[in-house]
């Protein structure tokens, strides 16, 4: 797409900059200095850059983004995976359905994302104003839940499940904090590719300093790696170590009726990890101070204006219909395999083998999105994902009559890896594309709008 995208700018002086206005804007920045050579105007070249070829500052900031997204994945893996699984012994399926409401804030975060972009403290910075208090509240909330979770789960199932609403409320609040943190973290690193003078006049903050413009595609890689790892740890790994059968088989000589890890202990550990990272972020990570602000209503109006852009309307239509071809594969294939006799142990093994591929492929997808136009990469992966859906259907159809054999298990694993490969490349590529077109003045809202 043309780099001169149809974007709105809030400051008239920046829309039609004069020499004086550009000079005043640059000199007002905290990092302005006459002691160094003027920076080269950022561009977006398509170069294949590995992680170790990135500038040192980009490597450090990439790892910071991975860590922040990893923290988000921890409570989400619990709320959407482990806790519903553990509630099966306490609640009916209908009551577990009520608990699924706890994940709704992630779907509704667009409603308050303009507030995150518009309201912040100049003392702390545009993004740390939200990330620090939210992570602190999340950490304290998980420590509190860790001290009471066993009694709360028993209370949720008492009196025909009448306590499920209050239990759901606690997790709803925790996921709400994670969703709000996601808005703030999205806004820390996403830049927009605009005209040359706009590249020099964008607002200060992490939108400029976390990742340089040529390497902005690595932001979507950080999101994929961090969220996937956090979710995997809180879901697959936690349930394995929480299982008494798994612990007795691999770690104990004397059997016990409890796993190596309890939900209470895991929540407490995760809560303290949140607080430690938050303290380190507050002390060690500097965010450039800026006083540029939009009012909340201005950001809401900007969001509505974004929806009126023809290019945005086109990409929304693409998002709405793109998954039709492989939605059945994503939602039903594993269930059909289980119905035909594929064991849960073999499915768990498939997922465990699949995980390192998903992490490593996310890294390479980020490189490809840097070396080639992101939407080209997305289109290639889209075709591959349709092929993966056809292959998965064939794998289900050829289920052996004698049961699962070694060759069939390897076939299922290979099919899963190929499907994961295309899924991951699509996600990273479209996130990289969103990163390149998002306006950093309302970065969180812009990214949330496109992702939603």
Tab-separated table of C-alpha atoms in Angstrom:
chain	number	residue	atom	x	y	z
A	1	UNK	CA	0.000	0.000	0.000
A	2	UNK	CA	1.035	3.577	-0.527
A	3	UNK	CA	3.083	4.848	2.375
A	4	UNK	CA	1.181	8.158	2.254
A	5	UNK	CA	-1.810	6.648	3.997
A	6	UNK	CA	-5.042	8.452	4.651
A	7	UNK	CA	-4.517	9.474	8.285
A	8	UNK	CA	-5.850	12.278	10.421
A	9	UNK	CA	-3.610	14.550	12.454
A	10	UNK	CA	-4.841	16.388	15.481
A	11	UNK	CA	-2.583	19.442	15.360
A	12	UNK	CA	-3.081	21.821	12.425
A	13	UNK	CA	0.459	23.076	12.828
A	14	UNK	CA	1.669	19.572	12.135
A	15	UNK	CA	-0.727	19.006	9.244
A	16	UNK	CA	0.732	21.949	7.360
A	17	UNK	CA	4.028	22.498	9.058
A	18	UNK	CA	5.966	25.651	8.752
A	19	UNK	CA	9.678	25.836	9.355
A	20	UNK	CA	9.060	27.621	12.631
A	21	UNK	CA	6.483	25.118	13.886
A	22	UNK	CA	8.728	22.160	13.054
A	23	UNK	CA	11.665	23.794	14.814
A	24	UNK	CA	9.615	24.608	17.906
A	25	UNK	CA	8.223	21.092	18.070
A	26	UNK	CA	11.615	19.415	17.810
A	27	UNK	CA	13.284	21.747	20.297
A	28	UNK	CA	10.530	21.057	22.854
A	29	UNK	CA	11.458	17.374	22.987
A	30	UNK	CA	13.346	16.255	26.062
A	31	UNK	CA	15.982	14.411	24.004
A	32	UNK	CA	16.692	17.413	21.722
A	33	UNK	CA	20.379	18.184	21.415
A	34	UNK	CA	22.658	20.123	19.080
A	35	UNK	CA	25.628	17.975	20.060
A	36	UNK	CA	24.700	15.105	17.759
A	37	UNK	CA	24.161	14.851	14.021
A	38	UNK	CA	20.544	15.231	12.893
A	39	UNK	CA	18.775	11.853	12.651
A	40	UNK	CA	18.045	10.415	9.253
A	41	UNK	CA	14.382	10.651	8.296
A	42	UNK	CA	12.811	7.271	9.120
A	43	UNK	CA	11.714	5.103	6.243
A	44	UNK	CA	10.332	1.608	6.031
A	45	UNK	CA	12.716	-0.437	3.920
A	46	UNK	CA	11.974	-4.117	3.426
A	47	UNK	CA	15.104	-5.757	4.801
A	48	UNK	CA	15.458	-9.212	6.315
A	49	UNK	CA	16.929	-8.462	9.745
A	50	UNK	CA	17.521	-11.186	12.305
A	51	UNK	CA	17.138	-10.537	16.016
A	52	UNK	CA	20.902	-10.417	16.546
A	53	UNK	CA	21.287	-7.901	13.731
A	54	UNK	CA	18.939	-5.466	15.455
A	55	UNK	CA	20.416	-2.457	17.249
A	56	UNK	CA	21.152	-3.170	20.886
A	57	UNK	CA	18.385	-0.839	22.056
A	58	UNK	CA	15.844	-2.573	19.806
A	59	UNK	CA	16.876	-5.981	21.136
A	60	UNK	CA	16.405	-4.855	24.725
A	61	UNK	CA	13.059	-3.241	23.967
A	62	UNK	CA	11.918	-6.304	22.042
A	63	UNK	CA	12.604	-8.467	25.098
A	64	UNK	CA	10.737	-5.950	27.275
A	65	UNK	CA	7.713	-6.210	24.983
A	66	UNK	CA	7.869	-10.012	25.125
A	67	UNK	CA	7.922	-9.819	28.925
A	68	UNK	CA	4.935	-7.437	29.090
A	69	UNK	CA	2.888	-9.593	26.717
A	70	UNK	CA	3.961	-12.704	28.610
A	71	UNK	CA	2.521	-11.232	31.809
A	72	UNK	CA	-0.769	-10.557	30.001
A	73	UNK	CA	-0.931	-14.174	28.879
A	74	UNK	CA	-0.692	-15.568	32.421
A	75	UNK	CA	-4.138	-14.527	33.768
A	76	UNK	CA	-5.714	-15.023	30.329
A	77	UNK	CA	-4.494	-18.628	30.214
A	78	UNK	CA	-6.017	-19.180	33.639
A	79	UNK	CA	-9.338	-17.438	32.940
A	80	UNK	CA	-9.959	-19.037	29.548
A	81	UNK	CA	-8.364	-22.440	30.089
A	82	UNK	CA	-7.249	-23.770	33.459
A	83	UNK	CA	-9.933	-22.359	35.765
A	84	UNK	CA	-12.902	-23.555	33.626
A	85	UNK	CA	-11.243	-26.989	33.504
A	86	UNK	CA	-10.827	-27.086	37.288
A	87	UNK	CA	-14.405	-25.866	37.803
A	88	UNK	CA	-15.836	-28.973	36.147
A	89	UNK	CA	-15.832	-30.764	39.487
A	90	UNK	CA	-17.704	-27.887	41.160
A	91	UNK	CA	-20.111	-26.470	38.547
A	92	UNK	CA	-22.446	-27.602	35.806
A	93	UNK	CA	-21.728	-26.828	32.176
A	94	UNK	CA	-24.296	-24.035	32.248
A	95	UNK	CA	-22.611	-22.448	35.255
A	96	UNK	CA	-19.219	-22.792	33.573
A	97	UNK	CA	-20.831	-20.943	30.675
A	98	UNK	CA	-21.588	-18.103	33.090
A	99	UNK	CA	-17.913	-18.040	34.078
A	100	UNK	CA	-16.967	-17.607	30.406
A	101	UNK	CA	-18.291	-14.046	30.748
A	102	UNK	CA	-15.045	-13.290	32.576
A	103	UNK	CA	-13.206	-13.192	29.232
A	104	UNK	CA	-15.520	-10.553	27.707
A	105	UNK	CA	-13.397	-7.469	28.573
A	106	UNK	CA	-10.941	-8.460	25.836
A	107	UNK	CA	-13.754	-8.277	23.293
A	108	UNK	CA	-15.084	-4.979	24.656
A	109	UNK	CA	-11.833	-3.096	25.292
A	110	UNK	CA	-12.434	-0.844	22.290
A	111	UNK	CA	-15.065	0.956	24.381
A	112	UNK	CA	-12.521	2.419	26.836
A	113	UNK	CA	-9.349	2.415	24.741
A	114	UNK	CA	-9.700	6.178	23.957
A	115	UNK	CA	-9.556	6.876	27.691
A	116	UNK	CA	-6.209	5.058	27.909
A	117	UNK	CA	-4.860	7.163	25.048
A	118	UNK	CA	-6.192	10.488	26.324
A	119	UNK	CA	-5.794	10.359	30.119
A	120	UNK	CA	-2.285	10.072	31.560
A	121	UNK	CA	0.221	11.799	33.778
A	122	UNK	CA	3.018	13.848	32.162
A	123	UNK	CA	5.170	12.955	35.160
A	124	UNK	CA	5.038	9.200	34.533
A	125	UNK	CA	4.584	9.235	30.771
A	126	UNK	CA	1.879	8.315	28.305
A	127	UNK	CA	2.080	4.532	28.768
A	128	UNK	CA	3.669	4.009	32.169
A	129	UNK	CA	0.793	6.017	33.647
A	130	UNK	CA	-1.401	3.004	32.882
A	131	UNK	CA	0.958	0.037	32.854
A	132	UNK	CA	2.419	0.618	36.330
A	133	UNK	CA	-0.860	0.921	38.311
A	134	UNK	CA	-2.609	-1.774	36.275
A	135	UNK	CA	0.178	-4.318	36.771
A	136	UNK	CA	0.293	-3.430	40.461
A	137	UNK	CA	-3.456	-4.014	40.835
A	138	UNK	CA	-3.202	-7.230	38.809
A	139	UNK	CA	-0.376	-8.517	40.987
A	140	UNK	CA	-2.179	-7.702	44.219
A	141	UNK	CA	-5.389	-9.190	42.829
A	142	UNK	CA	-3.711	-12.486	41.972
A	143	UNK	CA	-2.050	-12.656	45.395
A	144	UNK	CA	-5.458	-12.107	47.006
A	145	UNK	CA	-7.095	-14.737	44.807
A	146	UNK	CA	-4.247	-17.118	45.577
A	147	UNK	CA	-4.961	-16.865	49.304
A	148	UNK	CA	-8.694	-17.562	48.866
A	149	UNK	CA	-9.138	-19.426	45.584
A	150	UNK	CA	-9.879	-22.827	47.083
A	151	UNK	CA	-12.678	-21.512	49.288
A	152	UNK	CA	-13.989	-19.327	46.463
A	153	UNK	CA	-14.272	-22.306	44.105
A	154	UNK	CA	-16.146	-24.286	46.742
A	155	UNK	CA	-18.462	-21.326	47.374
A	156	UNK	CA	-19.054	-20.921	43.636
A	157	UNK	CA	-20.469	-24.443	43.461
A	158	UNK	CA	-22.470	-24.259	46.701
A	159	UNK	CA	-26.258	-23.806	46.700
A	160	UNK	CA	-26.634	-24.989	43.110
A	161	UNK	CA	-23.925	-22.651	41.878
A	162	UNK	CA	-25.391	-19.436	43.246
A	163	UNK	CA	-21.915	-18.166	44.059
A	164	UNK	CA	-20.672	-18.430	40.474
A	165	UNK	CA	-21.538	-14.793	39.732
A	166	UNK	CA	-19.328	-13.339	42.457
A	167	UNK	CA	-16.523	-15.724	41.481
A	168	UNK	CA	-16.914	-14.680	37.852
A	169	UNK	CA	-16.848	-11.032	38.940
A	170	UNK	CA	-13.371	-11.378	40.415
A	171	UNK	CA	-11.992	-12.912	37.234
A	172	UNK	CA	-13.880	-10.398	35.092
A	173	UNK	CA	-12.072	-7.621	36.964
A	174	UNK	CA	-8.694	-9.348	36.518
A	175	UNK	CA	-9.251	-9.815	32.769
A	176	UNK	CA	-10.456	-6.196	32.564
A	177	UNK	CA	-7.086	-5.102	33.962
A	178	UNK	CA	-5.260	-7.313	31.447
A	179	UNK	CA	-7.315	-5.914	28.562
A	180	UNK	CA	-6.553	-2.355	29.651
A	181	UNK	CA	-2.876	-3.201	29.980
A	182	UNK	CA	-3.011	-4.639	26.452
A	183	UNK	CA	-4.265	-1.281	25.140
A	184	UNK	CA	-1.425	0.538	26.868
A	185	UNK	CA	1.255	-1.927	25.752
A	186	UNK	CA	-0.038	-1.845	22.161
A	187	UNK	CA	0.329	1.904	22.243
A	188	UNK	CA	3.921	1.748	23.437
A	189	UNK	CA	5.452	0.457	20.253
A	190	UNK	CA	3.188	0.969	17.282
A	191	UNK	CA	4.165	3.631	14.812
A	192	UNK	CA	2.513	4.807	11.643
A	193	UNK	CA	4.199	5.129	8.298
A	194	UNK	CA	3.318	8.619	7.151
A	195	UNK	CA	4.939	11.413	5.212
A	196	UNK	CA	8.510	12.380	5.916
A	197	UNK	CA	7.807	15.481	7.954
A	198	UNK	CA	5.219	13.611	10.027
A	199	UNK	CA	7.824	10.982	10.851
A	200	UNK	CA	9.826	13.713	12.547
A	201	UNK	CA	6.845	15.300	14.257
A	202	UNK	CA	5.138	12.409	15.924
A	203	UNK	CA	4.462	12.548	19.619
A	204	UNK	CA	7.231	11.587	21.978
A	205	UNK	CA	7.065	8.426	24.009
A	206	UNK	CA	7.499	4.696	23.629
A	207	UNK	CA	5.824	4.803	20.203
A	208	UNK	CA	9.159	6.177	18.995
A	209	UNK	CA	11.684	4.697	21.401
A	210	UNK	CA	10.742	1.046	21.908
A	211	UNK	CA	11.323	-0.157	18.359
A	212	UNK	CA	12.778	1.769	15.454
A	213	UNK	CA	10.620	2.132	12.377
A	214	UNK	CA	12.537	-0.310	10.106
A	215	UNK	CA	12.109	-3.016	12.777
A	216	UNK	CA	8.536	-2.261	13.823
A	217	UNK	CA	7.369	-5.640	12.467
A	218	UNK	CA	9.121	-7.265	15.423
A	219	UNK	CA	6.412	-5.772	17.642
A	220	UNK	CA	3.917	-8.336	16.341
A	221	UNK	CA	6.523	-11.058	16.890
A	222	UNK	CA	6.894	-9.956	20.512
A	223	UNK	CA	3.122	-10.094	20.908
A	224	UNK	CA	2.918	-13.602	19.438
A	225	UNK	CA	5.807	-14.995	21.458
A	226	UNK	CA	4.825	-13.322	24.737
A	227	UNK	CA	1.087	-14.014	24.731
A	228	UNK	CA	1.534	-17.578	23.476
A	229	UNK	CA	4.166	-18.381	26.099
A	230	UNK	CA	2.135	-16.848	28.942
A	231	UNK	CA	-1.054	-18.612	27.881
A	232	UNK	CA	0.778	-21.913	27.394
A	233	UNK	CA	2.393	-21.681	30.834
A	234	UNK	CA	-0.911	-20.945	32.578
A	235	UNK	CA	-2.913	-23.521	30.657
A	236	UNK	CA	-1.045	-26.551	29.311
A	237	UNK	CA	1.982	-26.489	31.635
A	238	UNK	CA	-0.003	-25.571	34.747
A	239	UNK	CA	-2.641	-28.286	34.200
A	240	UNK	CA	0.109	-30.854	33.669
A	241	UNK	CA	1.856	-29.968	36.934
A	242	UNK	CA	-1.489	-29.623	38.705
A	243	UNK	CA	-2.424	-33.190	37.743
A	244	UNK	CA	-1.742	-35.768	40.499
A	245	UNK	CA	-1.392	-38.517	37.863
A	246	UNK	CA	1.294	-36.568	35.994
A	247	UNK	CA	3.163	-35.766	39.219
A	248	UNK	CA	2.989	-39.347	40.504
A	249	UNK	CA	4.233	-40.737	37.193
A	250	UNK	CA	7.178	-38.423	36.635
A	251	UNK	CA	8.182	-36.810	39.942
A	252	UNK	CA	7.211	-39.024	42.891
A	253	UNK	CA	8.076	-42.405	44.245
A	254	UNK	CA	5.209	-42.209	46.749
A	255	UNK	CA	1.838	-41.355	45.142
A	256	UNK	CA	-0.168	-38.358	46.346
A	257	UNK	CA	-3.639	-37.003	45.540
A	258	UNK	CA	-2.377	-33.472	44.744
A	259	UNK	CA	-0.217	-32.181	41.929
A	260	UNK	CA	3.209	-30.556	42.089
A	261	UNK	CA	1.613	-27.139	41.599
A	262	UNK	CA	-1.667	-25.838	43.025
A	263	UNK	CA	-3.798	-23.017	41.655
A	264	UNK	CA	-3.310	-21.109	44.905
A	265	UNK	CA	0.477	-21.351	44.736
A	266	UNK	CA	0.582	-20.481	41.035
A	267	UNK	CA	-1.580	-17.373	41.493
A	268	UNK	CA	0.577	-16.202	44.374
A	269	UNK	CA	3.770	-16.753	42.391
A	270	UNK	CA	2.345	-14.928	39.351
A	271	UNK	CA	1.183	-12.034	41.546
A	272	UNK	CA	4.626	-11.493	43.003
A	273	UNK	CA	6.170	-11.792	39.524
A	274	UNK	CA	3.847	-8.998	38.372
A	275	UNK	CA	4.905	-6.765	41.265
A	276	UNK	CA	8.634	-7.412	40.755
A	277	UNK	CA	8.443	-6.640	37.024
A	278	UNK	CA	6.386	-3.528	37.720
A	279	UNK	CA	8.949	-2.270	40.233
A	280	UNK	CA	11.772	-2.906	37.766
A	281	UNK	CA	9.855	-1.151	35.000
A	282	UNK	CA	9.252	1.875	37.196
A	283	UNK	CA	12.891	2.127	38.257
A	284	UNK	CA	14.780	1.123	35.117
A	285	UNK	CA	12.700	2.001	32.071
A	286	UNK	CA	12.629	5.654	31.118
A	287	UNK	CA	9.765	7.088	29.138
A	288	UNK	CA	10.325	10.440	27.494
A	289	UNK	CA	8.160	13.149	28.994
A	290	UNK	CA	5.685	14.940	26.765
A	291	UNK	CA	2.761	17.286	27.336
A	292	UNK	CA	0.970	16.600	24.058
A	293	UNK	CA	-2.539	15.439	24.849
A	294	UNK	CA	-5.899	14.912	23.216
A	295	UNK	CA	-9.127	15.085	25.182
A	296	UNK	CA	-11.141	11.893	25.630
A	297	UNK	CA	-13.876	13.145	23.312
A	298	UNK	CA	-11.299	14.070	20.671
A	299	UNK	CA	-9.956	10.525	20.707
A	300	UNK	CA	-13.488	9.084	20.441
A	301	UNK	CA	-14.144	11.392	17.491
A	302	UNK	CA	-10.833	10.326	15.969
A	303	UNK	CA	-11.855	6.676	16.351
A	304	UNK	CA	-15.113	7.363	14.525
A	305	UNK	CA	-13.138	9.219	11.865
A	306	UNK	CA	-10.857	6.202	11.452
A	307	UNK	CA	-13.898	4.017	10.808
A	308	UNK	CA	-14.913	6.356	7.975
A	309	UNK	CA	-11.621	5.867	6.129
A	310	UNK	CA	-12.157	3.810	2.980
A	311	UNK	CA	-8.979	1.796	3.493
A	312	UNK	CA	-9.995	0.939	7.059
A	313	UNK	CA	-13.477	-0.086	5.923
A	314	UNK	CA	-11.884	-2.361	3.329
A	315	UNK	CA	-9.614	-4.062	5.869
A	316	UNK	CA	-12.574	-4.482	8.254
A	317	UNK	CA	-14.510	-6.335	5.555
A	318	UNK	CA	-11.471	-8.546	4.933
A	319	UNK	CA	-11.230	-9.323	8.658
A	320	UNK	CA	-14.937	-10.163	8.855
A	321	UNK	CA	-14.914	-12.771	6.093
A	322	UNK	CA	-11.311	-14.042	6.086
A	323	UNK	CA	-11.805	-16.830	8.646
A	324	UNK	CA	-14.820	-18.458	7.014
A	325	UNK	CA	-12.681	-20.898	5.046
A	326	UNK	CA	-10.837	-22.377	8.031
A	327	UNK	CA	-13.093	-21.681	11.024
A	328	UNK	CA	-14.311	-25.273	11.092
A	329	UNK	CA	-10.739	-26.557	11.143
A	330	UNK	CA	-9.844	-24.287	14.065
A	331	UNK	CA	-12.903	-25.155	16.148
A	332	UNK	CA	-13.899	-28.715	15.290
A	333	UNK	CA	-10.931	-30.781	14.093
A	334	UNK	CA	-9.624	-31.651	17.570
A	335	UNK	CA	-13.133	-32.507	18.780
A	336	UNK	CA	-13.695	-34.828	15.808
A	337	UNK	CA	-10.377	-36.530	16.484
A	338	UNK	CA	-11.411	-37.136	20.088
A	339	UNK	CA	-14.783	-38.480	18.944
A	340	UNK	CA	-13.039	-40.985	16.669
A	341	UNK	CA	-10.842	-42.273	19.489
A	342	UNK	CA	-7.809	-40.000	19.545
A	343	UNK	CA	-6.806	-39.929	23.227
A	344	UNK	CA	-6.477	-36.758	25.288
A	345	UNK	CA	-2.912	-37.805	26.153
A	346	UNK	CA	-1.974	-37.932	22.458
A	347	UNK	CA	-3.686	-34.582	21.875
A	348	UNK	CA	-1.765	-33.076	24.801
A	349	UNK	CA	1.468	-34.457	23.315
A	350	UNK	CA	0.569	-32.863	19.972
A	351	UNK	CA	0.005	-29.491	21.622
A	352	UNK	CA	3.264	-29.733	23.573
A	353	UNK	CA	5.238	-30.494	20.400
A	354	UNK	CA	3.356	-27.744	18.567
A	355	UNK	CA	4.291	-25.023	21.080
A	356	UNK	CA	8.036	-24.566	20.309
A	357	UNK	CA	7.197	-24.451	16.607
A	358	UNK	CA	4.666	-21.697	17.241
A	359	UNK	CA	7.222	-19.633	19.170
A	360	UNK	CA	10.029	-20.063	16.630
A	361	UNK	CA	7.743	-19.521	13.647
A	362	UNK	CA	6.509	-16.290	15.205
A	363	UNK	CA	10.088	-15.027	15.118
A	364	UNK	CA	10.557	-15.918	11.455
A	365	UNK	CA	7.160	-14.486	10.559
A	366	UNK	CA	8.338	-11.184	12.020
A	367	UNK	CA	11.459	-11.310	9.848
A	368	UNK	CA	9.402	-12.039	6.749
A	369	UNK	CA	7.059	-9.169	7.542
A	370	UNK	CA	10.109	-6.917	7.623
A	371	UNK	CA	11.678	-8.301	4.442
A	372	UNK	CA	8.440	-8.262	2.427
A	373	UNK	CA	5.239	-6.187	2.467
A	374	UNK	CA	3.243	-7.432	5.449
A	375	UNK	CA	0.004	-7.890	3.506
A	376	UNK	CA	1.825	-10.005	0.898
A	377	UNK	CA	3.017	-12.304	3.690
A	378	UNK	CA	-0.524	-12.418	5.081
A	379	UNK	CA	-1.970	-13.398	1.694
A	380	UNK	CA	0.585	-16.183	1.241
A	381	UNK	CA	-0.222	-17.531	4.707
A	382	UNK	CA	-3.962	-17.216	4.035
A	383	UNK	CA	-3.699	-19.555	1.062
A	384	UNK	CA	-1.568	-21.917	3.141
A	385	UNK	CA	-4.129	-21.906	5.942
A	386	UNK	CA	-6.895	-22.895	3.526
A	387	UNK	CA	-4.694	-25.781	2.367
A	388	UNK	CA	-4.070	-26.712	6.029
A	389	UNK	CA	-7.844	-26.890	6.605
A	390	UNK	CA	-8.235	-29.287	3.668
A	391	UNK	CA	-5.357	-31.429	4.949
A	392	UNK	CA	-6.888	-31.526	8.444
A	393	UNK	CA	-10.173	-32.750	6.993
A	394	UNK	CA	-8.316	-35.511	5.195
A	395	UNK	CA	-6.481	-36.472	8.410
A	396	UNK	CA	-9.806	-36.911	10.212
A	397	UNK	CA	-11.230	-38.941	7.339
A	398	UNK	CA	-8.344	-41.453	7.299
A	399	UNK	CA	-8.535	-42.254	11.033
A	400	UNK	CA	-7.335	-45.898	11.315
A	401	UNK	CA	-9.939	-48.514	12.186
A	402	UNK	CA	-7.437	-50.267	14.459
A	403	UNK	CA	-6.924	-47.078	16.485
A	404	UNK	CA	-4.105	-44.571	16.732
A	405	UNK	CA	-0.853	-45.848	15.287
A	406	UNK	CA	2.571	-44.245	15.267
A	407	UNK	CA	2.302	-43.127	11.655
A	408	UNK	CA	-1.128	-41.602	12.272
A	409	UNK	CA	0.062	-39.749	15.395
A	410	UNK	CA	2.974	-38.306	13.382
A	411	UNK	CA	0.516	-37.311	10.654
A	412	UNK	CA	-1.685	-35.455	13.151
A	413	UNK	CA	1.364	-33.700	14.625
A	414	UNK	CA	2.575	-32.647	11.171
A	415	UNK	CA	-0.910	-31.379	10.271
A	416	UNK	CA	-1.094	-29.388	13.514
A	417	UNK	CA	2.338	-27.854	12.947
A	418	UNK	CA	1.453	-26.799	9.394
A	419	UNK	CA	-1.844	-25.286	10.574
A	420	UNK	CA	-0.049	-23.499	13.416
A	421	UNK	CA	2.579	-22.243	10.977
A	422	UNK	CA	0.037	-20.582	8.687
A	423	UNK	CA	-2.031	-19.269	11.608
A	424	UNK	CA	1.004	-17.706	13.271
A	425	UNK	CA	2.303	-16.128	10.069
A	426	UNK	CA	-1.135	-14.618	9.367
A	427	UNK	CA	-1.380	-13.147	12.863
A	428	UNK	CA	2.134	-11.708	12.898
A	429	UNK	CA	1.821	-10.290	9.381
A	430	UNK	CA	-1.520	-8.573	9.963
A	431	UNK	CA	-0.300	-7.210	13.307
A	432	UNK	CA	2.811	-5.866	11.564
A	433	UNK	CA	0.600	-4.215	8.957
A	434	UNK	CA	-1.557	-2.657	11.691
A	435	UNK	CA	1.624	-1.424	13.358
A	436	UNK	CA	2.738	0.382	10.221
A	437	UNK	CA	-0.525	2.228	9.655
A	438	UNK	CA	-1.458	3.094	13.249
A	439	UNK	CA	-1.198	6.674	14.474
A	440	UNK	CA	0.925	6.803	17.665
A	441	UNK	CA	-1.046	9.759	19.052
A	442	UNK	CA	-3.878	7.304	19.659
A	443	UNK	CA	-1.826	4.143	19.258
A	444	UNK	CA	-3.746	2.017	21.732
A	445	UNK	CA	-7.130	2.977	20.292
A	446	UNK	CA	-5.970	2.582	16.702
A	447	UNK	CA	-4.490	-0.886	17.325
A	448	UNK	CA	-7.454	-2.005	19.437
A	449	UNK	CA	-9.875	-0.850	16.754
A	450	UNK	CA	-8.088	-2.750	13.994
A	451	UNK	CA	-7.596	-5.873	16.121
A	452	UNK	CA	-11.200	-5.900	17.340
